[in-house]
């Protein structure tokens, strides 16, 4: 098969808002910056460079109305520390019906897009 996932596109009435958050949250570089489209890519030369899909923020006229049908799951080394850092950058905790017993935290970026911060992998999971 010759398909490759190139970009994850995120619609926004103001692409600067989510792009600025995700640029800081992930430590990625801005490789395209226009009024209607902003692209973020992993740091040049990093293990993710050329592997992870770009994040492409696109200007649209309509605002977000319902829960995302597609969202990002992030795997940190320390879930609670990462959640605290993301909240300092402007994310906020939200409930999408996940319940209290789950091992992840659901957040929204400053533009209202939901994403999850998962628990760290256990040593036995890392070995596999």
Short mmCIF file of C-alpha atoms in Angstrom, two decimals:
data_model
loop_
_atom_site.label_atom_id
_atom_site.label_comp_id
_atom_site.label_asym_id
_atom_site.label_seq_id
_atom_site.Cartn_x
_atom_site.Cartn_y
_atom_site.Cartn_z
CA UNK A 1 0.00 0.00 0.00
CA UNK A 2 1.34 3.46 -0.83
CA UNK A 3 -0.74 5.67 1.47
CA UNK A 4 0.88 7.77 4.18
CA UNK A 5 -0.85 9.91 6.79
CA UNK A 6 0.48 13.40 5.99
CA UNK A 7 -1.47 15.74 8.26
CA UNK A 8 -4.15 15.93 10.90
CA UNK A 9 -6.33 18.93 10.04
CA UNK A 10 -7.95 20.98 12.76
CA UNK A 11 -10.61 23.53 11.82
CA UNK A 12 -10.82 26.84 13.67
CA UNK A 13 -12.34 30.28 13.27
CA UNK A 14 -8.90 31.59 14.30
CA UNK A 15 -6.11 29.06 13.58
CA UNK A 16 -3.61 31.14 15.60
CA UNK A 17 -5.30 30.11 18.87
CA UNK A 18 -4.96 26.31 18.67
CA UNK A 19 -1.68 26.50 16.70
CA UNK A 20 -0.01 28.59 19.42
CA UNK A 21 -1.17 26.15 22.11
CA UNK A 22 -0.06 23.00 20.27
CA UNK A 23 3.26 24.57 19.23
CA UNK A 24 4.09 25.07 22.94
CA UNK A 25 2.46 21.85 24.15
CA UNK A 26 4.38 19.60 21.74
CA UNK A 27 7.50 21.72 21.23
CA UNK A 28 6.95 21.53 17.46
CA UNK A 29 8.08 24.03 14.83
CA UNK A 30 5.84 26.24 12.72
CA UNK A 31 6.63 25.46 9.08
CA UNK A 32 3.83 27.41 7.42
CA UNK A 33 2.05 30.50 8.69
CA UNK A 34 -0.71 32.23 6.77
CA UNK A 35 -3.97 33.86 7.88
CA UNK A 36 -6.01 30.84 6.80
CA UNK A 37 -3.56 27.98 7.42
CA UNK A 38 -0.81 27.18 9.93
CA UNK A 39 1.30 24.00 9.85
CA UNK A 40 3.25 22.49 12.73
CA UNK A 41 5.85 19.75 12.31
CA UNK A 42 8.04 17.88 14.78
CA UNK A 43 11.46 19.38 15.52
CA UNK A 44 13.88 18.93 12.62
CA UNK A 45 16.06 15.88 13.16
CA UNK A 46 13.92 14.49 15.99
CA UNK A 47 12.75 10.86 15.96
CA UNK A 48 9.26 12.13 15.01
CA UNK A 49 10.50 14.27 12.08
CA UNK A 50 9.20 12.79 8.84
CA UNK A 51 7.26 10.12 10.77
CA UNK A 52 4.53 11.87 12.75
CA UNK A 53 1.84 13.58 10.70
CA UNK A 54 1.87 17.37 10.59
CA UNK A 55 -0.79 19.34 12.43
CA UNK A 56 -2.56 21.66 10.00
CA UNK A 57 -4.82 24.38 11.44
CA UNK A 58 -7.35 25.64 8.90
CA UNK A 59 -9.55 28.72 9.06
CA UNK A 60 -13.27 27.97 8.73
CA UNK A 61 -16.27 30.31 9.16
CA UNK A 62 -18.21 28.18 11.66
CA UNK A 63 -17.37 27.59 15.30
CA UNK A 64 -17.13 24.20 17.02
CA UNK A 65 -20.58 22.95 18.00
CA UNK A 66 -20.22 19.42 19.42
CA UNK A 67 -17.66 16.99 20.85
CA UNK A 68 -14.88 16.07 18.42
CA UNK A 69 -15.37 12.89 16.41
CA UNK A 70 -11.58 12.52 16.19
CA UNK A 71 -9.14 13.49 18.93
CA UNK A 72 -5.48 13.18 19.89
CA UNK A 73 -4.23 10.81 22.60
CA UNK A 74 -0.93 11.87 24.15
CA UNK A 75 1.35 9.45 26.04
CA UNK A 76 3.54 11.26 28.61
CA UNK A 77 6.19 10.00 30.99
CA UNK A 78 4.27 11.58 33.91
CA UNK A 79 0.55 12.08 33.31
CA UNK A 80 -0.19 14.38 36.24
CA UNK A 81 2.82 16.63 35.63
CA UNK A 82 1.95 16.87 31.94
CA UNK A 83 -1.70 17.68 32.66
CA UNK A 84 -0.59 20.46 35.01
CA UNK A 85 1.79 21.86 32.34
CA UNK A 86 -0.92 21.77 29.67
CA UNK A 87 -3.37 23.51 32.00
CA UNK A 88 -0.76 26.26 32.52
CA UNK A 89 -0.64 26.64 28.72
CA UNK A 90 -4.43 27.14 28.60
CA UNK A 91 -5.97 23.66 28.44
CA UNK A 92 -8.87 22.83 30.73
CA UNK A 93 -10.32 19.58 32.04
CA UNK A 94 -13.64 18.49 30.59
CA UNK A 95 -16.02 15.60 30.95
CA UNK A 96 -17.14 13.70 27.88
CA UNK A 97 -18.69 10.95 29.99
CA UNK A 98 -15.41 9.17 30.75
CA UNK A 99 -16.16 8.49 34.44
CA UNK A 100 -13.80 8.70 37.41
CA UNK A 101 -12.17 5.26 37.08
CA UNK A 102 -10.35 5.86 33.78
CA UNK A 103 -6.56 6.12 33.55
CA UNK A 104 -6.57 9.16 31.24
CA UNK A 105 -7.50 12.82 31.59
CA UNK A 106 -9.67 14.58 29.02
CA UNK A 107 -8.72 18.19 28.28
CA UNK A 108 -9.74 20.86 25.79
CA UNK A 109 -7.25 23.13 24.08
CA UNK A 110 -7.98 26.90 24.18
CA UNK A 111 -10.09 26.55 21.01
CA UNK A 112 -12.32 23.82 22.55
CA UNK A 113 -10.81 20.73 20.89
CA UNK A 114 -10.81 17.69 23.18
CA UNK A 115 -7.73 15.51 23.64
CA UNK A 116 -6.60 12.90 26.15
CA UNK A 117 -3.48 12.59 28.26
CA UNK A 118 -2.94 8.88 28.88
CA UNK A 119 -1.12 7.21 31.75
CA UNK A 120 2.58 6.48 31.35
CA UNK A 121 3.49 3.09 29.98
CA UNK A 122 4.53 0.51 32.58
CA UNK A 123 8.03 -1.04 32.32
CA UNK A 124 6.56 -4.34 31.07
CA UNK A 125 4.71 -2.43 28.31
CA UNK A 126 7.88 -0.60 27.31
CA UNK A 127 9.81 -3.87 27.06
CA UNK A 128 7.32 -5.27 24.54
#
